[in-house]
Short mmCIF file of N, CA and C in Angstrom, two decimals:
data_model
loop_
_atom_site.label_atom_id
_atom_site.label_comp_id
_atom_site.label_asym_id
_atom_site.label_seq_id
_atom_site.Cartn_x
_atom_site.Cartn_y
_atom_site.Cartn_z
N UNK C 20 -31.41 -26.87 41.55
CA UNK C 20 -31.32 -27.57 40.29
C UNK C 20 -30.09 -27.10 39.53
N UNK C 21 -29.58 -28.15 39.09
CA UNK C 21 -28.46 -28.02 38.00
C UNK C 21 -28.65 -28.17 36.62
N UNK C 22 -27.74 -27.53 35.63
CA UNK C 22 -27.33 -27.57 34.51
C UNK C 22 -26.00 -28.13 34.43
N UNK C 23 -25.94 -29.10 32.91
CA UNK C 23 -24.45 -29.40 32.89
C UNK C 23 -24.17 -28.98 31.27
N UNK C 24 -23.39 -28.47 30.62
CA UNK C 24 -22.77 -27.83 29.85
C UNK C 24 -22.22 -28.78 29.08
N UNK C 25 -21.92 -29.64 27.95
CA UNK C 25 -20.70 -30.34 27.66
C UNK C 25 -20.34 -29.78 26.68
N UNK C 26 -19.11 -30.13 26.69
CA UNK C 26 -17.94 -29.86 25.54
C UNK C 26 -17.31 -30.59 24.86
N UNK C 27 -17.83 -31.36 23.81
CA UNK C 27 -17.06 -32.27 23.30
C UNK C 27 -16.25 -31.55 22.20
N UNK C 28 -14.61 -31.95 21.99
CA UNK C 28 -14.15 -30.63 20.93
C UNK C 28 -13.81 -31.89 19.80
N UNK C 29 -14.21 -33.00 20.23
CA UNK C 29 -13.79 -34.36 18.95
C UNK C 29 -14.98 -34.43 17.73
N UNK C 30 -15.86 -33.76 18.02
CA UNK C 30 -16.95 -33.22 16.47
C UNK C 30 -15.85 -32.96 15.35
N UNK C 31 -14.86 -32.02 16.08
CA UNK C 31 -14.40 -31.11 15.26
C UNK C 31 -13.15 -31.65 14.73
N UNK C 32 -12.36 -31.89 13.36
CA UNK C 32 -11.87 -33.01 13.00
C UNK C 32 -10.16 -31.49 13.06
N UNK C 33 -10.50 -30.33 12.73
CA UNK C 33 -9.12 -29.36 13.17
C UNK C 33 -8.55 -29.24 14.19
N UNK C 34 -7.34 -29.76 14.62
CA UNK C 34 -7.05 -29.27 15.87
C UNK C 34 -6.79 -27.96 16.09
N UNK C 35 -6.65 -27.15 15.69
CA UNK C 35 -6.65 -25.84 16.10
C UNK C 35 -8.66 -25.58 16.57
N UNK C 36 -9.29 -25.80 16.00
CA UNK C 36 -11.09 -25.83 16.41
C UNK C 36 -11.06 -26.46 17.47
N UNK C 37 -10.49 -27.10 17.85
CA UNK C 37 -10.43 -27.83 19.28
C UNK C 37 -9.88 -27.16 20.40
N UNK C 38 -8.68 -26.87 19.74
CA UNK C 38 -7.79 -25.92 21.04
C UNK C 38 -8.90 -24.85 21.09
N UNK C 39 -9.03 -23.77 20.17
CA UNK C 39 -10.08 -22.59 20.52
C UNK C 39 -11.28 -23.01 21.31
N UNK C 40 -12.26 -23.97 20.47
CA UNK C 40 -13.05 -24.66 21.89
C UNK C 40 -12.66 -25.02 23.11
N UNK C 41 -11.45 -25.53 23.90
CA UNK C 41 -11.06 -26.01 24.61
C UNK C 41 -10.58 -24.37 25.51
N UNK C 42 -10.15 -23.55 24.94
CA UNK C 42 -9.68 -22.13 25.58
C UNK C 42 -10.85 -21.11 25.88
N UNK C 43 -11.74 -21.56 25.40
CA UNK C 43 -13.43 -20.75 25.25
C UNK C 43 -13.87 -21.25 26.77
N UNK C 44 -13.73 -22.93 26.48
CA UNK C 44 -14.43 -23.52 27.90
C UNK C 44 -13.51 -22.95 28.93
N UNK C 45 -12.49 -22.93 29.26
CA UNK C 45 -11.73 -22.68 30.16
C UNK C 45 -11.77 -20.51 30.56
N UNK C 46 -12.11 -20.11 29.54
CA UNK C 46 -12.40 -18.74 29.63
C UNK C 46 -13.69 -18.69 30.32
N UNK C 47 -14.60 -19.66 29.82
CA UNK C 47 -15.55 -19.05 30.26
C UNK C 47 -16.08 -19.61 31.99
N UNK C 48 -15.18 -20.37 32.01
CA UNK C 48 -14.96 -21.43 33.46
C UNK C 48 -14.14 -20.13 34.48
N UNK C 49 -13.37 -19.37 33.66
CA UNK C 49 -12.69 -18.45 34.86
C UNK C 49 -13.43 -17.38 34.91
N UNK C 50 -14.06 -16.90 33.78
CA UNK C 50 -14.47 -15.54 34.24
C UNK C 50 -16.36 -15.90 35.29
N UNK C 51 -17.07 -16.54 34.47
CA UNK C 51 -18.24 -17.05 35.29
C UNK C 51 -17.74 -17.73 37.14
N UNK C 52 -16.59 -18.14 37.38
CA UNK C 52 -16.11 -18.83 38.87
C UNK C 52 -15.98 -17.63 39.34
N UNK C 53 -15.79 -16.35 38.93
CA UNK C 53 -15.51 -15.64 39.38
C UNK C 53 -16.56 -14.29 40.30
N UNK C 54 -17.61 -14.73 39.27
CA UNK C 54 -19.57 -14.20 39.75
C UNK C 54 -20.27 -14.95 40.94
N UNK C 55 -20.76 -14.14 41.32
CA UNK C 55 -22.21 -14.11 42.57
C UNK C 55 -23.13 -13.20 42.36
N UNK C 56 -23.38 -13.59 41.42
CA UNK C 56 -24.45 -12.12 40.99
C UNK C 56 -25.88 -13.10 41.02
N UNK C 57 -26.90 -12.20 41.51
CA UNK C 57 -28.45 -13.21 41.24
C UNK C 57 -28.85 -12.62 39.69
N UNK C 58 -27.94 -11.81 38.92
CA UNK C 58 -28.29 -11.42 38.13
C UNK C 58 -27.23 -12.42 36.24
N UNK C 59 -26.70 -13.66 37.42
CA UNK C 59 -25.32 -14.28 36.21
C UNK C 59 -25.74 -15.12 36.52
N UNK C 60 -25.48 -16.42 35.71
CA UNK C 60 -25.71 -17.67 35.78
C UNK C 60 -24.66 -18.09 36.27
N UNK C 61 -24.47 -18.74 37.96
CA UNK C 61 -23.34 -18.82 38.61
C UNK C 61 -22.96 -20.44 37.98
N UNK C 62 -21.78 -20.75 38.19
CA UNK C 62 -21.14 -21.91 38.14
C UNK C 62 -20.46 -22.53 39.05
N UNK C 63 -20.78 -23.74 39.25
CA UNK C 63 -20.13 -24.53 40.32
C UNK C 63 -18.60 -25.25 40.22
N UNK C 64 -18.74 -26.16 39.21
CA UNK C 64 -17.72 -27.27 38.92
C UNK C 64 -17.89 -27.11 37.63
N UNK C 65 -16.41 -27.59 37.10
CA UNK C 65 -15.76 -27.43 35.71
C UNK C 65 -15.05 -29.29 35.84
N UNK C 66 -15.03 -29.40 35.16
CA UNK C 66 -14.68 -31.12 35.17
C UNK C 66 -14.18 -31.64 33.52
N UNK C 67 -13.27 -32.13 33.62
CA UNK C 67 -12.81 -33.04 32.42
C UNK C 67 -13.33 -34.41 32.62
N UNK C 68 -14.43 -34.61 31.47
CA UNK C 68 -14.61 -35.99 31.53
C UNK C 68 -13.77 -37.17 30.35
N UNK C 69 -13.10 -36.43 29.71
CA UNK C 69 -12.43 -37.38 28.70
C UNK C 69 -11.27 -36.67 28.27
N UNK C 70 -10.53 -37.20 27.47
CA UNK C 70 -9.43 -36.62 26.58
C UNK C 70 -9.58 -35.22 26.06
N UNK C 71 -11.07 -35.19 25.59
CA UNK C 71 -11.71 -34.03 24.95
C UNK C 71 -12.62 -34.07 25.30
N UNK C 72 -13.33 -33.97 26.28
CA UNK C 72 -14.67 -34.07 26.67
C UNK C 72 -14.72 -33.29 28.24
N UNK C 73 -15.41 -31.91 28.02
CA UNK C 73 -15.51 -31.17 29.09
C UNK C 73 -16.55 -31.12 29.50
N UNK C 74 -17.00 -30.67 31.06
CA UNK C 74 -18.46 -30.24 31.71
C UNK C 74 -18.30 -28.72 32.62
N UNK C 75 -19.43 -28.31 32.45
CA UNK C 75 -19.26 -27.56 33.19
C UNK C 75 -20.93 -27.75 33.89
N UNK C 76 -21.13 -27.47 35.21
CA UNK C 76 -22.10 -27.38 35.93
C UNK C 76 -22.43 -26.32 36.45
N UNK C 77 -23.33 -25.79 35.99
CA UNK C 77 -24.25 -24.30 36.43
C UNK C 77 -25.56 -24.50 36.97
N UNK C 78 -26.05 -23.24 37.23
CA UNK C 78 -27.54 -23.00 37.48
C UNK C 78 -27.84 -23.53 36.79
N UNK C 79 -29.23 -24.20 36.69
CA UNK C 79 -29.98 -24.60 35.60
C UNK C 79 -31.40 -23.10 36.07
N UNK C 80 -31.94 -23.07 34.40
CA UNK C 80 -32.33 -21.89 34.49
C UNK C 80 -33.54 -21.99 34.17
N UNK C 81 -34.98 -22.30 34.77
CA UNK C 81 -36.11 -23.22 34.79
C UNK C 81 -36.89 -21.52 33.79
N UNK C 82 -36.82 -21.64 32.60
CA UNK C 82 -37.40 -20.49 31.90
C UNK C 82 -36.95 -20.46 30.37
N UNK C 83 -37.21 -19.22 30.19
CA UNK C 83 -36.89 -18.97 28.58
C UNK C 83 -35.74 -17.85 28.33
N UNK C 84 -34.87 -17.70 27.21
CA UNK C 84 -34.06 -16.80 26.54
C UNK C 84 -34.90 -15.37 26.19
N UNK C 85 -34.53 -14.08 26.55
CA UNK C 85 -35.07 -12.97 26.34
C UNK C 85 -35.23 -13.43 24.59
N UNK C 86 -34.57 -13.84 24.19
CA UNK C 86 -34.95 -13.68 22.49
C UNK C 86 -36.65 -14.67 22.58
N UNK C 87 -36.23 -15.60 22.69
CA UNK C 87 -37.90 -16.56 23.02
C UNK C 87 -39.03 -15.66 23.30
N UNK C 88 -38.87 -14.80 24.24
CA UNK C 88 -39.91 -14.17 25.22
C UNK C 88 -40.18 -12.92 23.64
N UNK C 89 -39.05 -12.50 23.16
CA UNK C 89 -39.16 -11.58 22.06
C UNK C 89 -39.84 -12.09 20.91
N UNK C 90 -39.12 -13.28 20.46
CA UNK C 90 -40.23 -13.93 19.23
C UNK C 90 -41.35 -13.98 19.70
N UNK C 91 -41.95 -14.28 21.09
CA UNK C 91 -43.50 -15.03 21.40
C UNK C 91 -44.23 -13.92 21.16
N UNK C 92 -43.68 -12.66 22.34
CA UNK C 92 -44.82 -11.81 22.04
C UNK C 92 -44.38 -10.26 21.58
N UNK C 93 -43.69 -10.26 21.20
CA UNK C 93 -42.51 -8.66 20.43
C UNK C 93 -42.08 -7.96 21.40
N UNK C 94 -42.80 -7.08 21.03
CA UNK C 94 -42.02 -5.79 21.19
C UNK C 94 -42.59 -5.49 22.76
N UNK C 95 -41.88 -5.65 24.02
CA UNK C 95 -41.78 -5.67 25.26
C UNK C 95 -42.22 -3.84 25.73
N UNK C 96 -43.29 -3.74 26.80
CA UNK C 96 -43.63 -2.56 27.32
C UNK C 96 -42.53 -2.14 28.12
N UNK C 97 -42.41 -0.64 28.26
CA UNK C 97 -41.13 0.33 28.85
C UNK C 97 -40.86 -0.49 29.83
N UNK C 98 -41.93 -0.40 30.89
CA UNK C 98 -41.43 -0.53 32.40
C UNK C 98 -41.03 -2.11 32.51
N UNK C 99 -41.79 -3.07 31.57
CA UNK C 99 -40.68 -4.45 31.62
C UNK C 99 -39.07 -4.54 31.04
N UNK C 100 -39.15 -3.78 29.97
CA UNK C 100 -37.67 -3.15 29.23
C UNK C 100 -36.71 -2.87 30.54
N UNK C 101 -37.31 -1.98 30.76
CA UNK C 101 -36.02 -1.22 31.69
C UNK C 101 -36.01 -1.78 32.60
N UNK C 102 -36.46 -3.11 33.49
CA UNK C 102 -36.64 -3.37 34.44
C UNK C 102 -35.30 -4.75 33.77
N UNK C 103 -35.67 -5.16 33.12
CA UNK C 103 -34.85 -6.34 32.37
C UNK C 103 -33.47 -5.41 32.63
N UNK C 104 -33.12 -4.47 31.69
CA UNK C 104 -32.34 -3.65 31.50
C UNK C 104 -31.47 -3.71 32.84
N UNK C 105 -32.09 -3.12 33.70
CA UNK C 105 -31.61 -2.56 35.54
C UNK C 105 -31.16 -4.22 35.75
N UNK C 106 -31.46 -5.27 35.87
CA UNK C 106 -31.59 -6.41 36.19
C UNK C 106 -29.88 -6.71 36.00
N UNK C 107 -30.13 -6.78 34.37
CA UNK C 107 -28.76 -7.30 33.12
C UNK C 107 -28.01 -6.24 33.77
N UNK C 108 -27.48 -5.20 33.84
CA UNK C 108 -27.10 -3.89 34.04
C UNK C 108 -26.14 -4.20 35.34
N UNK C 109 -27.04 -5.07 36.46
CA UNK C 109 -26.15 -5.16 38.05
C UNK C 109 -25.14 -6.48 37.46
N UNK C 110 -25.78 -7.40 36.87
CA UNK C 110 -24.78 -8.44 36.76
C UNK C 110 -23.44 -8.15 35.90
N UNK C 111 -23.72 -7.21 34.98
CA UNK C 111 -22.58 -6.76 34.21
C UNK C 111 -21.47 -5.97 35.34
N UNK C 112 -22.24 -5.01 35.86
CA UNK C 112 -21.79 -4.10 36.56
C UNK C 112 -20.77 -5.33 37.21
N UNK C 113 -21.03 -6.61 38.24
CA UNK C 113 -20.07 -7.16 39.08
C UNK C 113 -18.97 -7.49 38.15
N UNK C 114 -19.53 -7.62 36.93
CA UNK C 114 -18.62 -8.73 35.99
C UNK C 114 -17.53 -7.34 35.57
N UNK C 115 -17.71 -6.26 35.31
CA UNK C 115 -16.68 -5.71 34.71
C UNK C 115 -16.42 -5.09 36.44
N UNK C 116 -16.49 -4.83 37.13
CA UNK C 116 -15.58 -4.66 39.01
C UNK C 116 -14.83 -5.95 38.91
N UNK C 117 -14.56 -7.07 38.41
CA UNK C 117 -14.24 -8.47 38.38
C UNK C 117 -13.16 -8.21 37.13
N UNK C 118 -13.37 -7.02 36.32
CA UNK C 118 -11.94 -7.48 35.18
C UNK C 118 -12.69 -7.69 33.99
N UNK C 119 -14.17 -8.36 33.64
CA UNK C 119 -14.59 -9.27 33.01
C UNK C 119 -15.83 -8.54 31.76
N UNK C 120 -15.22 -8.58 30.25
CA UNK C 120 -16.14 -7.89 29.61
C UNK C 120 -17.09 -9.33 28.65
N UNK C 121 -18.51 -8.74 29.16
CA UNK C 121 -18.72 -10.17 28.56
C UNK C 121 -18.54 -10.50 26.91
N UNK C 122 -18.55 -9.01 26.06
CA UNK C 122 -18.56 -9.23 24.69
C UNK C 122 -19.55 -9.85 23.63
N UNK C 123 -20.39 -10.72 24.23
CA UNK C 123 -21.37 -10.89 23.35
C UNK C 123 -23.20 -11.26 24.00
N UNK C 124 -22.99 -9.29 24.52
CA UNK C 124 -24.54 -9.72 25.13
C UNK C 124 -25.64 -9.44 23.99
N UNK C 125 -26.28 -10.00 24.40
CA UNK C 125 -27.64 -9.86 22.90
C UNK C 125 -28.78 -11.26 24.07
N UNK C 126 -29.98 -10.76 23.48
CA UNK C 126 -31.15 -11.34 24.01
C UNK C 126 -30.80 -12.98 23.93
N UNK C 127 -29.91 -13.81 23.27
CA UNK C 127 -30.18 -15.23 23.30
C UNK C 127 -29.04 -15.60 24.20
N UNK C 128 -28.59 -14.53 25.30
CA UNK C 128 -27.61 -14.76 26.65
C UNK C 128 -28.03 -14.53 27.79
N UNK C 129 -29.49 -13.94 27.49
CA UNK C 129 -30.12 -13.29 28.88
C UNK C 129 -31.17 -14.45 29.14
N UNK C 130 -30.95 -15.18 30.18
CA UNK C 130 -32.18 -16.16 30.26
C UNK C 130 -33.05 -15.49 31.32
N UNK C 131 -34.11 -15.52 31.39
CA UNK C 131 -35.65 -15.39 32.08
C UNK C 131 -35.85 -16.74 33.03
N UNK C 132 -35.79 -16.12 34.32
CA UNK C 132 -36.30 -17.46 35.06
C UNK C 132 -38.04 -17.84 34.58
N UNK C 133 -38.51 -18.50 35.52
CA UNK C 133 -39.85 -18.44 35.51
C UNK C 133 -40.77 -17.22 35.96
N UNK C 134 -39.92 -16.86 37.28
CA UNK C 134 -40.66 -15.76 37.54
C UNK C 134 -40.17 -14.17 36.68
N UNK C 135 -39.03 -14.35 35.55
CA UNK C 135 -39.37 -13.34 34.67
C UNK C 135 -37.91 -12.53 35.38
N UNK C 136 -36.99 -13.18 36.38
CA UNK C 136 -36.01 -13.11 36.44
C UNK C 136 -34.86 -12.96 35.05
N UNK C 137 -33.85 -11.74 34.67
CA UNK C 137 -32.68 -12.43 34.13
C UNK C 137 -31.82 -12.59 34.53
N UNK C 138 -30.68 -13.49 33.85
CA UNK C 138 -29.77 -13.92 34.61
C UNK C 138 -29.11 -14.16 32.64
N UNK C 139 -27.67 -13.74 33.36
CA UNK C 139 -26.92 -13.37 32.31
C UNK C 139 -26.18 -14.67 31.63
N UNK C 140 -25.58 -15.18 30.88
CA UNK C 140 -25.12 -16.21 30.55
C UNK C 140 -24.55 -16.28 29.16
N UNK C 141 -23.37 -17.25 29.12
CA UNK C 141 -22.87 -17.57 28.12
C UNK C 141 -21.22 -16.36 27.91
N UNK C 142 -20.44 -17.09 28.78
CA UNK C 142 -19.22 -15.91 28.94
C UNK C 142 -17.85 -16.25 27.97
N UNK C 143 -18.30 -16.81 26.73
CA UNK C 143 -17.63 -18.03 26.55
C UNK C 143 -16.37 -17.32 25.29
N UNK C 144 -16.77 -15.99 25.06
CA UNK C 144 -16.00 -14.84 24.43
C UNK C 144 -15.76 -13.83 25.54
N UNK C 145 -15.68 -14.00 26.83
CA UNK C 145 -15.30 -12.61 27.55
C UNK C 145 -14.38 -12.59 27.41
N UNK C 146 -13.87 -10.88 28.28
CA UNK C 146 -12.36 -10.54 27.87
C UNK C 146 -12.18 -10.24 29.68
N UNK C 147 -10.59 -10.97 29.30
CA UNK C 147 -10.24 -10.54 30.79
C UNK C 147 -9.33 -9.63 31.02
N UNK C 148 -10.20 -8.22 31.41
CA UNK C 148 -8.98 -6.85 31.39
C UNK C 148 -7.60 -7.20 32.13
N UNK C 149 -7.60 -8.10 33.26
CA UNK C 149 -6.62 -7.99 33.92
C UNK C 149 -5.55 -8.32 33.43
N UNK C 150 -5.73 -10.13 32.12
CA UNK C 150 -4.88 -10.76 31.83
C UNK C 150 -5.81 -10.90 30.25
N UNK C 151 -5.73 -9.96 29.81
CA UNK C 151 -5.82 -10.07 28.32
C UNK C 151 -4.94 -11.12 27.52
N UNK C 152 -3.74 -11.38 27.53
CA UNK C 152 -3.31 -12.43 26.77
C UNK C 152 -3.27 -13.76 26.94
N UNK C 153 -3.71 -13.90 28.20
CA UNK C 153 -4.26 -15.03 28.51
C UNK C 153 -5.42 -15.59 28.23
N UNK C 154 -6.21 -14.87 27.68
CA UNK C 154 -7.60 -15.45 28.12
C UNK C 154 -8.48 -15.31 26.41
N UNK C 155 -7.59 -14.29 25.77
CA UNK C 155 -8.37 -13.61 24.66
C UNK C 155 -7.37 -13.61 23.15
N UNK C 156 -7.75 -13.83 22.32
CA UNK C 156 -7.36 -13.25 20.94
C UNK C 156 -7.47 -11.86 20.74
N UNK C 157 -6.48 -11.09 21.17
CA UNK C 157 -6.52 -9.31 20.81
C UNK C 157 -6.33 -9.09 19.40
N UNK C 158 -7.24 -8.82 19.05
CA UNK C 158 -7.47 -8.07 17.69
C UNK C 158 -8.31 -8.81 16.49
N UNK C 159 -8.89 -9.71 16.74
CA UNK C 159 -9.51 -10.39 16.41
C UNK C 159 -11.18 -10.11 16.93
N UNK C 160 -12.15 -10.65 15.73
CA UNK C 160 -13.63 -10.09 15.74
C UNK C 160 -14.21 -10.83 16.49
N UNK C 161 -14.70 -11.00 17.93
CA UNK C 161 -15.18 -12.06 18.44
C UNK C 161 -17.02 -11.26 18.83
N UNK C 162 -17.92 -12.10 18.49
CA UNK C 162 -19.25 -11.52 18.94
C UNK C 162 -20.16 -11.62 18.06
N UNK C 163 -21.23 -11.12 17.82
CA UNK C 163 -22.17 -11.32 17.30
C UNK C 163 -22.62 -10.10 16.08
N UNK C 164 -22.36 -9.91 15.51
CA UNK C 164 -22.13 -8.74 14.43
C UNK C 164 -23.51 -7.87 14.69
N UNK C 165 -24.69 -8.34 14.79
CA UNK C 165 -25.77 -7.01 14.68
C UNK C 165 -25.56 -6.58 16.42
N UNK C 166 -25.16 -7.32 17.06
CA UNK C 166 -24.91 -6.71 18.74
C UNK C 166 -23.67 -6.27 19.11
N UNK C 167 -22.80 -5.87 17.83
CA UNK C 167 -20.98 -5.41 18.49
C UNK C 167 -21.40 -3.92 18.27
N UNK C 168 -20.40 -3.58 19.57
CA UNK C 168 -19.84 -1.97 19.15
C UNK C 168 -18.99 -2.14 18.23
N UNK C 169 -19.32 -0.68 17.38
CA UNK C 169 -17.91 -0.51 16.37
C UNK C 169 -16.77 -0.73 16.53
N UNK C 170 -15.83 -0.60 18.11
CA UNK C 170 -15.01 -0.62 18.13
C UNK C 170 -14.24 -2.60 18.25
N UNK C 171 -15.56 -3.07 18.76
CA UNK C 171 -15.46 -4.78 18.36
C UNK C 171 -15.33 -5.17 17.55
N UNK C 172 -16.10 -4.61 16.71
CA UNK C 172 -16.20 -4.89 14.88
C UNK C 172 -15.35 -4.74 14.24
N UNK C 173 -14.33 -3.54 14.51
CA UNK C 173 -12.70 -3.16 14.17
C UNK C 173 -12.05 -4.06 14.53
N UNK C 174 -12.25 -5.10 15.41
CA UNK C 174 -10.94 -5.80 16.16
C UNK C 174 -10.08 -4.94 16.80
N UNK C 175 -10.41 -3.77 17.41
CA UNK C 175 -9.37 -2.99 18.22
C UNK C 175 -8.89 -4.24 19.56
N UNK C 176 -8.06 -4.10 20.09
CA UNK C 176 -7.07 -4.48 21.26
C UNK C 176 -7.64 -4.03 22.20
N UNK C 177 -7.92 -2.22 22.59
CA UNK C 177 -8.28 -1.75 23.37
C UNK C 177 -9.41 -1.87 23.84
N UNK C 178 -10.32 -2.52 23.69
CA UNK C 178 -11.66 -2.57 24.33
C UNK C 178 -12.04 -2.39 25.46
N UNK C 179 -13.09 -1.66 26.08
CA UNK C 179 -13.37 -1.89 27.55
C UNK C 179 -14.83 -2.14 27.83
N UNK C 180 -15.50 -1.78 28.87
CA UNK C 180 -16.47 -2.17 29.55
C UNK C 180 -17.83 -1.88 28.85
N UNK C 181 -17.08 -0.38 27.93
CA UNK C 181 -18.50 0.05 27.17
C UNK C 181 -18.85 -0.76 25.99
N UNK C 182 -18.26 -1.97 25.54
CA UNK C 182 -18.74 -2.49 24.34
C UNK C 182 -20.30 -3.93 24.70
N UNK C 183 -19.97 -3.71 26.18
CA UNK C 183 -20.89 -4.49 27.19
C UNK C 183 -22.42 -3.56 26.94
N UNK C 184 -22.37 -2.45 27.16
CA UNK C 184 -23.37 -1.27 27.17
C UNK C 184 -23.70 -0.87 25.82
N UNK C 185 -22.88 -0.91 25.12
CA UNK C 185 -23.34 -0.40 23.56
C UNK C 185 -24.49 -1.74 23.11
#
């Protein structure tokens, strides 16, 4: 089963909001093409369907968002924690051996298959160590403010793998 992603950036009446949407999809099209992890939401095909109108085709992910599973029933027992944890933990692990920091993990990126699988998702702020100016705004706040390391939150340049782990 598939998922398809769209991107329409013509909502958005700024062209500069467009280009950044349009460089997000394409970031997150290189660093996700780049995974085989049973632990990432792999991607197949990236496709332009219009002027401004992008797709991308992934896993489709027959389950719920760790945040879902968190609102339903709270506060999660150790040995499911850390088991989630170990899970999220290998897929990162390929993604930063790959160059690739995802930058904004937090529970509404980790999807839960059915069988309670995660699988990582949403790469659409990663950073690509190899080719940082390609891919990224250096120095700029990108992420989710109650889930950044400090040093994200600074907008430092230097970032690495540990702002994935923090």
């Amino acid at each position: 089963n598939f998922a398809v992603k769209i991107v329409d950036t013509r909502r958005y009446q700024k062209e500069e909001v467009q280009a950044e949407l349009l460089r997000r999809f394409r970031l997150e099209v290189e660093a996700m093409s780049r995974l085989r992890n049973p632990h990432v939401v792999n991607i197949y095909e990236a496709m332009q369907l219009q002027e401004s109108v992008f797709a991308l085709v992934m896993d489709f992910v027959d389950g719920r968002t760790l945040q879902g599973l968190l609102d339903r029933v709270g506060r999660l027992k150790t040995r499911r924690t850390l088991d989630i944890i170990r899970q999220v933990a290998n897929g990162l692990y390929e993604a930063h051996t790959q160059g690739i920091i995802h930058r904004d993990l937090k529970p509404e990126n980790i999807l839960l298959t059915a069988d309670g699988v995660p699988k990582v998702t949403d790469f659409g702020i990663a950073k690509m160590l190899m080719d940082d100016s390609h891919f990224t705004k250096t120095g700029s706040k990108m992420g989710t403010v109650p889930y950044m390391a400090p040093e994200q939150y600074e907008g430092r340049k230097d970032l690495g793998k540990e702002v994935d782990v923090f």
